[in-house]
Coordinates of C-alpha atoms and ligand atoms in Angstrom, one line a residue:
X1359 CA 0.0 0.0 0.0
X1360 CA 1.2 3.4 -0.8
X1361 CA 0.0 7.4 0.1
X1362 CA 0.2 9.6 -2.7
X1363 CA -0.1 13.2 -2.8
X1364 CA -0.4 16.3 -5.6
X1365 CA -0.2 19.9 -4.1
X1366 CA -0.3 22.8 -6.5
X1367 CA 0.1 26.0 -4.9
X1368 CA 1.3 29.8 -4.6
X1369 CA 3.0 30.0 -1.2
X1370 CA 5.3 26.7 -2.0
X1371 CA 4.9 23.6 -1.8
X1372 CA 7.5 21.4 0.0
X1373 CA 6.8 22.0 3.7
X1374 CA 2.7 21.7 2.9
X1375 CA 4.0 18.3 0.8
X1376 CA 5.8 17.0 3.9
X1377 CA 2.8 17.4 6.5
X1378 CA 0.2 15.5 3.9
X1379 CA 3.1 12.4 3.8
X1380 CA 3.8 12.8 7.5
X1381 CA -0.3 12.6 7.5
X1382 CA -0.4 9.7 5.3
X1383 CA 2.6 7.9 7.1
X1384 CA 0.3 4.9 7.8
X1385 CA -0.1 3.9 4.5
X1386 CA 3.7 3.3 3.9
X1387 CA 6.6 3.1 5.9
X1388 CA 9.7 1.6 4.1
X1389 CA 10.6 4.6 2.1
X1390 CA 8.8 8.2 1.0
X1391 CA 9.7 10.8 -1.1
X1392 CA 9.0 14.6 -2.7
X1393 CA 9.6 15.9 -6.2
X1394 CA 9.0 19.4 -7.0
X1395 CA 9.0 21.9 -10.5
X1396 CA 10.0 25.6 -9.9
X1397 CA 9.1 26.6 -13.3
X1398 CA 12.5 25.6 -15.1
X1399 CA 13.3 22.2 -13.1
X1400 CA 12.5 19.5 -10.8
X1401 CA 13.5 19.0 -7.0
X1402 CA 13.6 15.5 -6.0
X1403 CA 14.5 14.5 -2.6
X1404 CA 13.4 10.7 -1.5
X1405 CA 15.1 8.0 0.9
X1406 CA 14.3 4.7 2.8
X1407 CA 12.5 5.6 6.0
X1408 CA 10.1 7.6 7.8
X1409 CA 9.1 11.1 6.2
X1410 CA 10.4 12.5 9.6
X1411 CA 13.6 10.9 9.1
X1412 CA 14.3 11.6 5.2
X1413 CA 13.3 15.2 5.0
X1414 CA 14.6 18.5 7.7
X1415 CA 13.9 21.8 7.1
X1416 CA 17.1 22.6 4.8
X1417 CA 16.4 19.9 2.5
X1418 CA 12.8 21.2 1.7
X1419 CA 13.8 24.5 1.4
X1420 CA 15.9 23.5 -1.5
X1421 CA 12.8 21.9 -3.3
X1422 CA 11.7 25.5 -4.7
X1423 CA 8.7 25.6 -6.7
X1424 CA 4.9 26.0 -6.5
X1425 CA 4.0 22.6 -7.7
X1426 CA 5.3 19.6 -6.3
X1427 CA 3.9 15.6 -5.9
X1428 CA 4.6 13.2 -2.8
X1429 CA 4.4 9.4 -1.9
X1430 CA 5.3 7.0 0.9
X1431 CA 5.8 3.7 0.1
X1432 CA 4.8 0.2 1.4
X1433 CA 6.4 -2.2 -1.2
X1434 CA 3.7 -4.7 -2.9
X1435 CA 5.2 -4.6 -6.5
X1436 CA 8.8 -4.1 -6.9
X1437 CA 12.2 -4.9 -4.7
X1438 CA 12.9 -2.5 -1.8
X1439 CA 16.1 -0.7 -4.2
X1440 CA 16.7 2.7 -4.1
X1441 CA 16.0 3.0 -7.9
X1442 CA 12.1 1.7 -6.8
X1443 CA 11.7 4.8 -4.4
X1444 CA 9.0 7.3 -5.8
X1445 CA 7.7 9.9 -6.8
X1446 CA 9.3 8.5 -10.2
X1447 CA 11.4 10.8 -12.1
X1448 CA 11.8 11.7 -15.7
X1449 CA 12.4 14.2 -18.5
X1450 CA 10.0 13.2 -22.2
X1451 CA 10.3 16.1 -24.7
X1452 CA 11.3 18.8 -22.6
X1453 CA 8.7 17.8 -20.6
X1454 CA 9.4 17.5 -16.6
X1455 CA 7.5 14.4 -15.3
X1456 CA 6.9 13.3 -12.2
X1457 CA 4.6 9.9 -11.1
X1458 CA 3.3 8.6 -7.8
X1459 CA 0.9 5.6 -7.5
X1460 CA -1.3 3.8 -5.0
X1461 CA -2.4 0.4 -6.0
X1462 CA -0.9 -2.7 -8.1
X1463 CA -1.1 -3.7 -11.3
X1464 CA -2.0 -7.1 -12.1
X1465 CA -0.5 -7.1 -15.8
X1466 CA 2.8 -5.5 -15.1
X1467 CA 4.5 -8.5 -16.4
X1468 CA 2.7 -8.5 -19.9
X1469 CA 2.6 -4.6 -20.2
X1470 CA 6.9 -4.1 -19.7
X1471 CA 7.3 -7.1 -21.9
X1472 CA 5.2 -5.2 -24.5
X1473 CA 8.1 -2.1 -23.7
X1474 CA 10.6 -4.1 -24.5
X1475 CA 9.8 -6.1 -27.5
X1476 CA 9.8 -1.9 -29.0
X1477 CA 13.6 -1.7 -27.3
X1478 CA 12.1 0.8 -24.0
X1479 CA 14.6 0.6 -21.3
X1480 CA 13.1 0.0 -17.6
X1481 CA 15.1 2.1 -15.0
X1482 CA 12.8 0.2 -11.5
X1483 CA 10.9 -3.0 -10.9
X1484 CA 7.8 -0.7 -10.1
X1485 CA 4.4 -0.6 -12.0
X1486 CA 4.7 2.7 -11.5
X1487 CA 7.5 3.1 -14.2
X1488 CA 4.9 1.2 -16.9
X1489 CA 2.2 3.5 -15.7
X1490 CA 4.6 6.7 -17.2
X1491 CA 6.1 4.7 -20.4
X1492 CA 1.6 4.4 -21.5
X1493 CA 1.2 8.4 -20.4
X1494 CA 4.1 9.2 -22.9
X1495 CA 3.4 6.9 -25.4
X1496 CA 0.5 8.2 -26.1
X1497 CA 1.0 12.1 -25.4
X1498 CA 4.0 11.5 -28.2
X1499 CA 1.2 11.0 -30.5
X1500 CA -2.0 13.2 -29.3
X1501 CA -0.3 15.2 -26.4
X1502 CA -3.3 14.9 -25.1
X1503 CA -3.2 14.0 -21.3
X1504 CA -7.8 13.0 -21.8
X1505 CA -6.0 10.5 -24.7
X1506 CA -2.9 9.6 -22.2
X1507 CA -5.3 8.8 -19.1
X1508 CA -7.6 7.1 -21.2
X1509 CA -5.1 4.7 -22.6
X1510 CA -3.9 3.6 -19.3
X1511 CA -7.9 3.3 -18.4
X1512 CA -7.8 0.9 -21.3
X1513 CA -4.3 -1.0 -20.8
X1514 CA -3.9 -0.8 -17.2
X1515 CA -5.4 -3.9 -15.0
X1516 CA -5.5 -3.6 -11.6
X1517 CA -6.1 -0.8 -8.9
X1518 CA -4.2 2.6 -9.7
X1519 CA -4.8 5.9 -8.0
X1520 CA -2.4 8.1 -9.6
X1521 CA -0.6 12.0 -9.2
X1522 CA 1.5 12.6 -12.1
X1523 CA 2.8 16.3 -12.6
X1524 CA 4.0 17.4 -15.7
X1525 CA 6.0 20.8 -15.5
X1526 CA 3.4 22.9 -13.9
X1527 CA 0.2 20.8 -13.5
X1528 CA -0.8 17.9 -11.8
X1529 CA -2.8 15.1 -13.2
X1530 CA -4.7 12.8 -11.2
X1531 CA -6.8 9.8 -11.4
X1532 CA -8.4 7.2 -9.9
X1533 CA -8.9 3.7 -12.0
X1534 CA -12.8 2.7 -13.4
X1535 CA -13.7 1.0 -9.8
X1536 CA -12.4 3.3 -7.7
X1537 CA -10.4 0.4 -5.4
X1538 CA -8.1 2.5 -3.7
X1539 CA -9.3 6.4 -2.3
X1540 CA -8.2 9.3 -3.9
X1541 CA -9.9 13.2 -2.8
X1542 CA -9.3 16.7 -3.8
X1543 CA -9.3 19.9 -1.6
X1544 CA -9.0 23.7 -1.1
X1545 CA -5.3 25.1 0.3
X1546 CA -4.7 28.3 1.3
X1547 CA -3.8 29.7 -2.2
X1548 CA -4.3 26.2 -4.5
X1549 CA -5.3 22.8 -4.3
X1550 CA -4.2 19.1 -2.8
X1551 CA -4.8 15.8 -4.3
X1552 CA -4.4 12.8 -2.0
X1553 CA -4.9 9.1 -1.0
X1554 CA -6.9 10.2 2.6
X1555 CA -8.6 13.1 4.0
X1556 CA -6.0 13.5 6.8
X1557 CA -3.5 15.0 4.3
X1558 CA -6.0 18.0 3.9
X1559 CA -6.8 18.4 7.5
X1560 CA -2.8 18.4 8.2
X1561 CA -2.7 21.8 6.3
X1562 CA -5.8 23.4 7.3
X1563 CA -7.5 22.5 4.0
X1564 CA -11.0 21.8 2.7
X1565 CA -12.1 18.6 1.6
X1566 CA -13.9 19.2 -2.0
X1567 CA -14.9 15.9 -2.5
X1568 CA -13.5 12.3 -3.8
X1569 CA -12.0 11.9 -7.2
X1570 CA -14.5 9.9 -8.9
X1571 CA -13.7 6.4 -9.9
X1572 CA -12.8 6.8 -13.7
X1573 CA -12.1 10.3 -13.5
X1574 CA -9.1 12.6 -13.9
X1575 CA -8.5 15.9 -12.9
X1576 CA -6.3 18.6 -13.8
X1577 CA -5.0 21.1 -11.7
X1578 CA -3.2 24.3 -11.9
X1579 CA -2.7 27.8 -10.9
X1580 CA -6.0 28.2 -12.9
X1581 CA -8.2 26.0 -11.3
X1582 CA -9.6 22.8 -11.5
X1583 CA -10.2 20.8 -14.6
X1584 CA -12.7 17.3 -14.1
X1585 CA -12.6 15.2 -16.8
X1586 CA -14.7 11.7 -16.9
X1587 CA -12.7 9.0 -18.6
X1588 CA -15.0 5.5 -17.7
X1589 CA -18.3 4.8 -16.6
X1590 CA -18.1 1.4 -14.6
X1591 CA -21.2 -0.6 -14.6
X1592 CA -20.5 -0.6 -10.4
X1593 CA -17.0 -0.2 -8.7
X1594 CA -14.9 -2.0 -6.6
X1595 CA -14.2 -0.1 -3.3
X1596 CA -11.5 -2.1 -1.3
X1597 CA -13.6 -3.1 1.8
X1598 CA -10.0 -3.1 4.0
X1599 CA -9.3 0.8 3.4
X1600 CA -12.4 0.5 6.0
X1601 CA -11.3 -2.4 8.2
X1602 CA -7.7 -1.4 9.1
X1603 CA -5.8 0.7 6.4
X1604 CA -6.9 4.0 6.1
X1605 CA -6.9 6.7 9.3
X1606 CA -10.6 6.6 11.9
X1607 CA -10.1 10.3 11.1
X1608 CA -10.4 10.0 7.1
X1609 CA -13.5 10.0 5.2
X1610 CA -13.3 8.1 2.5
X1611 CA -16.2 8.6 -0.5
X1612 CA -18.2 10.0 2.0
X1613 CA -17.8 8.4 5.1
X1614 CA -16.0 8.8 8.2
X1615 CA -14.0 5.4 8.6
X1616 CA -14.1 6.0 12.7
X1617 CA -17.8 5.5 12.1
X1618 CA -17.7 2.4 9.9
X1619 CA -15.3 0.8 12.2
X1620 CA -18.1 1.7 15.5
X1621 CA -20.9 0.2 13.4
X1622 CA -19.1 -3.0 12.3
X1623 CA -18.1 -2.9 16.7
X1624 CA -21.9 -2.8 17.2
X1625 CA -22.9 -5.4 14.8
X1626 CA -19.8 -7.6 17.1
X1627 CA -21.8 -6.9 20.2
X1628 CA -25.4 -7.8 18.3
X1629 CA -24.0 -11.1 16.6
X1630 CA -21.8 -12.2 19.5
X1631 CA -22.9 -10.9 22.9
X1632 CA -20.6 -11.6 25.9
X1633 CA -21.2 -11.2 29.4
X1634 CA -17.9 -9.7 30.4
X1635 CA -16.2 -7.0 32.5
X1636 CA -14.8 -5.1 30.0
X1637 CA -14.4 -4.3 26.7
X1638 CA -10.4 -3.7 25.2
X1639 CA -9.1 -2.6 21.9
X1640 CA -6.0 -3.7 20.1
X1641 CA -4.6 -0.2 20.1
X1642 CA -4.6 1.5 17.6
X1643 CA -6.6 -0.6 15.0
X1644 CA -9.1 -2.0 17.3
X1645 CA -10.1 1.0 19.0
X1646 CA -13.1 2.7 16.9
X1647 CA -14.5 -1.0 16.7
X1648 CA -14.4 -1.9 20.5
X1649 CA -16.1 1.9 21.3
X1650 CA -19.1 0.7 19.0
X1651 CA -18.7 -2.7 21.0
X1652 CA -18.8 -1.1 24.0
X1653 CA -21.7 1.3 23.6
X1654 CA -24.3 -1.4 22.1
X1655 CA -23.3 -3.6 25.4
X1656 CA -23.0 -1.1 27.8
X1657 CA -20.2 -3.0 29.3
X1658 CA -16.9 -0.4 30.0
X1659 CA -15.0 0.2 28.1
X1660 CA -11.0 0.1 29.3
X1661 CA -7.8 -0.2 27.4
X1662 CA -6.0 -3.6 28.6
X1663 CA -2.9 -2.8 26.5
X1664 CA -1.3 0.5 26.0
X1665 CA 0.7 1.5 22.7
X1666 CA 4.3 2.6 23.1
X1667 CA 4.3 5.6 20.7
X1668 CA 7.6 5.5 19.5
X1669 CA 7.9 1.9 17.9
X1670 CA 9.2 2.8 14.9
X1671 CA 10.4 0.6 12.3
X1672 CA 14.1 1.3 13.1
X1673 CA 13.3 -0.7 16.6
X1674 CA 16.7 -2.9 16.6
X1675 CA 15.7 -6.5 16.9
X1676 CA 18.8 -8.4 16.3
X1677 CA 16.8 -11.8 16.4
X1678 CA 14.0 -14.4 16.2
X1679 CA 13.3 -13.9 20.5
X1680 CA 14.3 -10.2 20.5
X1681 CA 11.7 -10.0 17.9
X1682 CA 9.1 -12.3 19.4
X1683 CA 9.3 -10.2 22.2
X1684 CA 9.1 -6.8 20.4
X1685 CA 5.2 -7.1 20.6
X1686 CA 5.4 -7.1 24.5
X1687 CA 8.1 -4.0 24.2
X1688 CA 5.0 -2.7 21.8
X1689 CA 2.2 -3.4 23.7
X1690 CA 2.6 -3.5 27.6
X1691 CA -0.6 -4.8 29.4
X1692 CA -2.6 -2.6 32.2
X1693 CA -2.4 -5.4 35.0
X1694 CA -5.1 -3.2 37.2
X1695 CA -7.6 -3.4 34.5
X1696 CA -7.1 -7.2 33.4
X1697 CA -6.8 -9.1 36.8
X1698 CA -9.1 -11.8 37.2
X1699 CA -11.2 -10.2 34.4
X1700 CA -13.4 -11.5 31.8
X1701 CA -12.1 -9.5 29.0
X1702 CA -13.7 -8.8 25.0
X1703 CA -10.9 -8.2 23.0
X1704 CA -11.1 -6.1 19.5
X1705 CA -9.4 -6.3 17.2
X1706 CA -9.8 -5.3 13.3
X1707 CA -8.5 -8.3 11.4
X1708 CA -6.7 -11.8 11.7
X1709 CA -4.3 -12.4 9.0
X1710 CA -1.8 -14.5 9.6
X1711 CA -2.8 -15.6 13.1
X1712 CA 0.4 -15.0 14.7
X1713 CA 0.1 -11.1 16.5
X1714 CA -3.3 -12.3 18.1
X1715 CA -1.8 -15.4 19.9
X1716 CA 1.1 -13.0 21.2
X1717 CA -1.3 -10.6 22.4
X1718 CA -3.7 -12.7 23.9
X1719 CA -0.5 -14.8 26.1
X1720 CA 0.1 -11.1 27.1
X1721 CA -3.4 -10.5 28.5
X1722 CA -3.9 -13.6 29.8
X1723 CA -0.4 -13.6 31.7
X1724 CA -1.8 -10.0 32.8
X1725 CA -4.2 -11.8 35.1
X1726 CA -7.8 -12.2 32.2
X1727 CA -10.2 -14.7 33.4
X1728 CA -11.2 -15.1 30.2
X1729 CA -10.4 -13.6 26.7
X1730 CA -13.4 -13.1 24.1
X1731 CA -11.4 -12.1 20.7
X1732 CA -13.9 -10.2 18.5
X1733 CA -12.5 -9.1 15.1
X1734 CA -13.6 -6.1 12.9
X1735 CA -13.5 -8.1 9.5
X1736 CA -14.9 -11.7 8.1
X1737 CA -12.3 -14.3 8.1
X1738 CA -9.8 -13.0 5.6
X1739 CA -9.4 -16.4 3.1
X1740 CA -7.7 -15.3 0.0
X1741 CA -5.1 -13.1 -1.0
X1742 CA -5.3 -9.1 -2.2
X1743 CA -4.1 -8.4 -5.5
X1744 CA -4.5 -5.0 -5.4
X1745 CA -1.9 -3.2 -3.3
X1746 CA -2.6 -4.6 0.1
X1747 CA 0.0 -7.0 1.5
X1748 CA -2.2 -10.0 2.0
X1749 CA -0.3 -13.4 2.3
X1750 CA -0.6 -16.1 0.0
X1751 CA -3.3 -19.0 0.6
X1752 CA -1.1 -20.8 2.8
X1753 CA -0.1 -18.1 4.9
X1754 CA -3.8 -17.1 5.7
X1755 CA -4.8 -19.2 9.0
X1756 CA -9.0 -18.6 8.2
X1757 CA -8.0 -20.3 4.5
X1758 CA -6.7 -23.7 6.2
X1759 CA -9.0 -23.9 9.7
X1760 CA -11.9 -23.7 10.7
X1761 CA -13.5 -21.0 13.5
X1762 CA -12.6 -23.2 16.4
X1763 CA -9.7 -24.1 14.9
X1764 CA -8.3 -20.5 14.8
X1765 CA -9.8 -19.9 18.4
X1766 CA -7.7 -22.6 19.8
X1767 CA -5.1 -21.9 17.8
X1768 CA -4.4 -18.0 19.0
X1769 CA -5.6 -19.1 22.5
X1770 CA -9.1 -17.7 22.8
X1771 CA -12.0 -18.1 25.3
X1772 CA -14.2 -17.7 22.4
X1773 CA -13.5 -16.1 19.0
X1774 CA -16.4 -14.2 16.4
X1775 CA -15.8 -12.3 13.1
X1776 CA -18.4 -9.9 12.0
X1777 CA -20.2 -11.3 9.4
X1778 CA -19.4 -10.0 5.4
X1779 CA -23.4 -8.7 5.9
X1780 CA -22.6 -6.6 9.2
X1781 CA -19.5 -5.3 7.6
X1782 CA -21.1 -4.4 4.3
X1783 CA -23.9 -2.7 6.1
X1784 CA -21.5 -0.7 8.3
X1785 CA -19.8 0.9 5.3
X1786 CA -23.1 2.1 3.6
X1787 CA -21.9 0.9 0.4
X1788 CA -24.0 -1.1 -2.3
X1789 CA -22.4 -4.4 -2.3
X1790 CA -21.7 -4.6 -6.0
X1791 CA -19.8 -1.3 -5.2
X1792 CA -16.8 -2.9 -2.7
X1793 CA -14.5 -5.6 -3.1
X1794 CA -14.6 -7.9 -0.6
X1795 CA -11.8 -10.4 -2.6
X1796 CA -10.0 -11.1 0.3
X1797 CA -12.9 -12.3 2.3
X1798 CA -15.5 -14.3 -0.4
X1799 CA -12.0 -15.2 -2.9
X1800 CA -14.0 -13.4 -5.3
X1801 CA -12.7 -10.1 -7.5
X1802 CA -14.6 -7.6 -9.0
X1803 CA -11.9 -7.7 -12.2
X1804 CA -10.7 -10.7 -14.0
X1805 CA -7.7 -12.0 -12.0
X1806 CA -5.9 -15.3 -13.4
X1807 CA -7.2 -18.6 -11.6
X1808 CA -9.4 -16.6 -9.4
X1809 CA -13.1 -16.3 -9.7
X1810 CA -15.2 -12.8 -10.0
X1811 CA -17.7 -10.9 -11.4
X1812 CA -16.0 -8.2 -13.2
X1813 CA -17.2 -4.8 -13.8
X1814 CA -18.4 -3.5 -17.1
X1815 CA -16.7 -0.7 -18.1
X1816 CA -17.9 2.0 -20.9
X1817 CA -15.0 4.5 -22.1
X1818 CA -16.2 8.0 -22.6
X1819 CA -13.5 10.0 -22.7
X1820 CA -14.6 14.1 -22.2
X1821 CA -18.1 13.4 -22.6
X1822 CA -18.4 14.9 -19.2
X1823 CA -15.8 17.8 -18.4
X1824 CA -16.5 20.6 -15.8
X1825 CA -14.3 23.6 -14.1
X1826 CA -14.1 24.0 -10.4
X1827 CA -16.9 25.9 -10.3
X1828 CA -19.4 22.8 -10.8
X1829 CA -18.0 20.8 -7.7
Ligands
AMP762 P1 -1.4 -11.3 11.9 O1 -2.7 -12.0 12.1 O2 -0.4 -11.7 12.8 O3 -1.0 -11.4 10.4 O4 -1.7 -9.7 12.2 C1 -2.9 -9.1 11.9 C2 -2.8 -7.7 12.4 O5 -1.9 -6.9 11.6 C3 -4.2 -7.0 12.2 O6 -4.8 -7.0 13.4 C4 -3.9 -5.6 11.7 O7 -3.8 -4.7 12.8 C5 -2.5 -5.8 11.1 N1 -2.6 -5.9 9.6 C6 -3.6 -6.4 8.9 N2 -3.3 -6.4 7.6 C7 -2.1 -5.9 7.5 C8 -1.3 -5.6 6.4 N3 -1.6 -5.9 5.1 N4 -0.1 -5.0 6.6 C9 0.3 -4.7 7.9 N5 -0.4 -5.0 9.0 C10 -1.6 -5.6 8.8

């Protein structure tokens, strides 16, 4: 998963670009990066590492300029090298280019491959790179970025939410089904484009609204272009943006994800009561789901396990104990409110299995009577193709064992996921508008040896095209 960001604006943009990525730090942490045009060249600065880490205030008062995109990077396509860090970089006909992307491409393989049977060179392992070799490809011909966009709409498979500047404007767009979030809002003196709503609250901003699915926008120093690319016959919003990626604080095509997560913690209480003494989150992405637990029960609740704040990833662990034991160095249990407890436990997802059978030895060697694990999301039984890092088959406990299995397996009292009807209910959102791939094995695009009901999707590129003043 990946955080992008697009900023165009007339009091500078590097310090506004490094508050939306230190915003959007959540959705990537392995490296991040900002790229900026002054009028005459770019300004690149990116590293492994925390935004806090890569960028002071020297270096970003070298990136000059009034335009300027952003991303932080959690690797699904692509080796962690240097080269793979974005935004990615590049000069095309006197043209300064710059390209960040959410999301993963499921035909990167077959769309390089077409590159370089023509003799292109490929300077990354990224999707992103394949995503800039179709935008020039076909402004060489029309130079036309409505022709450019709609061309990737029509080679690109996958999920793609994309900020590409090209000297002074940014380009962005968010692929037919909408799978990952993309939103636009007011600065000061301009415009941001990025992944979550945070990014705009974190400089003061207005949220305008959500890039439609299909659409792309333009933006410059004159406004706000909207252009409609596809009309999907329904979309395909990722269901675990809602469950655990993006931010309680976000809103995310219209919804404040701290409310999904209470209603899906309501649904918990409604399909699994408990007759317990309190109810705890796994801090942080249990919390908003254990409130909603806790308020349909009426049972208290009161946080178990408290958070150090400064885990970072640089946390030394120099092996397989010091790292078993990081999660207790992570998370250090509130004895006083466990003791001889009969504790609901909230969590937002099982994936692999192992983090809830650490945590649960922790509350139960805090002194729990008993331990009722309730998690925010169905059993999560296949893997995500489209930019979340969701194991393989194998590495999924719900795709091998059973409820009771799992239960006995991570050391439970009792265990209950929500059901995929709770949770769909909670977001709001038609069903044929999610994808729920990870939970039902089922995509709403073709995806090879999986099964699905893909989208229909019309092209009708500039039918619809509107300035800011229609939002
Ligand atoms: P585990 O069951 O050990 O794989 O860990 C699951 C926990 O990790 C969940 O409770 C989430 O808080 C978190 N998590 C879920 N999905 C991801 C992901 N794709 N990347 C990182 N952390 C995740």
């Amino acid at each position: 998963m990946c955080g992008i960001v697009g900023i165009v604006d007339a009091g500078g943009v590097s310090f506004p670009l490094y508050y939306a990525l230190y915003a959007l730090q959540h959705r990537g942490q392995e490296s991040a990066g900002i790229t900026t045009f002054d009028g005459e060249r770019l300004h690149k600065c990116k590293d492994q590492g925390l935004v806090a880490d890569i960028f002071n205030a020297d270096i970003l008062k070298e990136l000059k300029g009034d335009v300027g995109v952003g991303h932080v990077r959690y690797p699904t396509t692509g080796s962690k090298i240097p080269e793979n860090i974005q935004p990615f970089n590049f000069t095309f006909q006197n043209k300064k280019i710059s390209v960040a992307h959410n999301g993963n491409l499921t035909n990167t393989t077959e769309l390089r491959k077409k590159f370089e049977d023509r003799g292109q060179i490929f300077c990354t392992s990224t999707d992103t790179e394949v995503i800039g070799n179709i935008i020039v490809d076909e402004l060489r011909k029309t130079d036309k970025m409505e022709d450019a966009v709609l061309s990737c709409m029509k080679n690109l498979e996958g999920s793609y939410s994309v900020v590409i500047m090209i000297n002074d404007k940014i380009y962005a767009f968010r692929d037919p089904l909408g799978i990952r979030p993309l939103c636009i809002g007011k600065t000061r003196e301009g415009y941001i484009v990025c992944s979550e709503t945070v990014a705009i609250d974190a400089l003061n901003g207005e949220l305008i609204r959500d890039v439609k699915p299909g659409e792309m926008l333009c933006i410059s120093s004159e406004g706000v272009k909207c252009t409609q690319i596809t009309e999907a016959s329904s979309h395909g919003h990722c269901i675990f943006e809602y469950i655990y990626f993006a931010r309680a604080d976000s809103v995310i095509d219209g919804r404040l994800v701290y409310d999904v997560r209470r209603r899906i913690g309501e649904s918990l209480h409604q399909e699994a009561p408990v007759d317990a003494d309190i109810i705890s989150p796994v801090p942080d992405s249990g919390i908003a789901h254990a409130t909603g637990y806790s308020e349909s029960s009426g049972i208290p609740y009161r946080e178990g396990l408290i958070k150090n704040r400064y885990m970072g990833r640089t946390f030394i662990m120099p092996n397989q104990e010091a790292r078993e034991n990081a999660v207790r160095i992570k998370l250090n249990p509130v004895k006083q409110h466990l003791n001889s407890k009969s504790v609901v436990l909230v969590d937002d997802s099982i994936v692999r299995g192992t983090t809830s059978r650490r945590i649960i030895d922790i509350v139960k060697d805090a002194g729990a009577r008993e331990v009722h694990m309730r998690i925010g999301s169905p059993p999560i039984k296949a893997p995500c193709y489209l930019g979340v890092d969701m194991p393989t088959r194998e590495e999924l406990i719900a795709s091998k064992k059973t409820n009771d299995e799992v239960c006995e397996q991570i050391g439970a009292t009792s265990l209950h996921h929500v059901s995929l009807e709770s949770l769909i209910k909670a977001t709001g959102i038609p069903n044929d508008d999610l994808c729920v791939g990870c939970i039902t094995g089922e995509y709403p695009l073709c995806i090879k040896g999986e099964k699905g009901c893909p989208r229909h999707i019309e092209y009708v590129a500039g039918t619809f095209q509107s300035d800011l003043k229609d939002f």
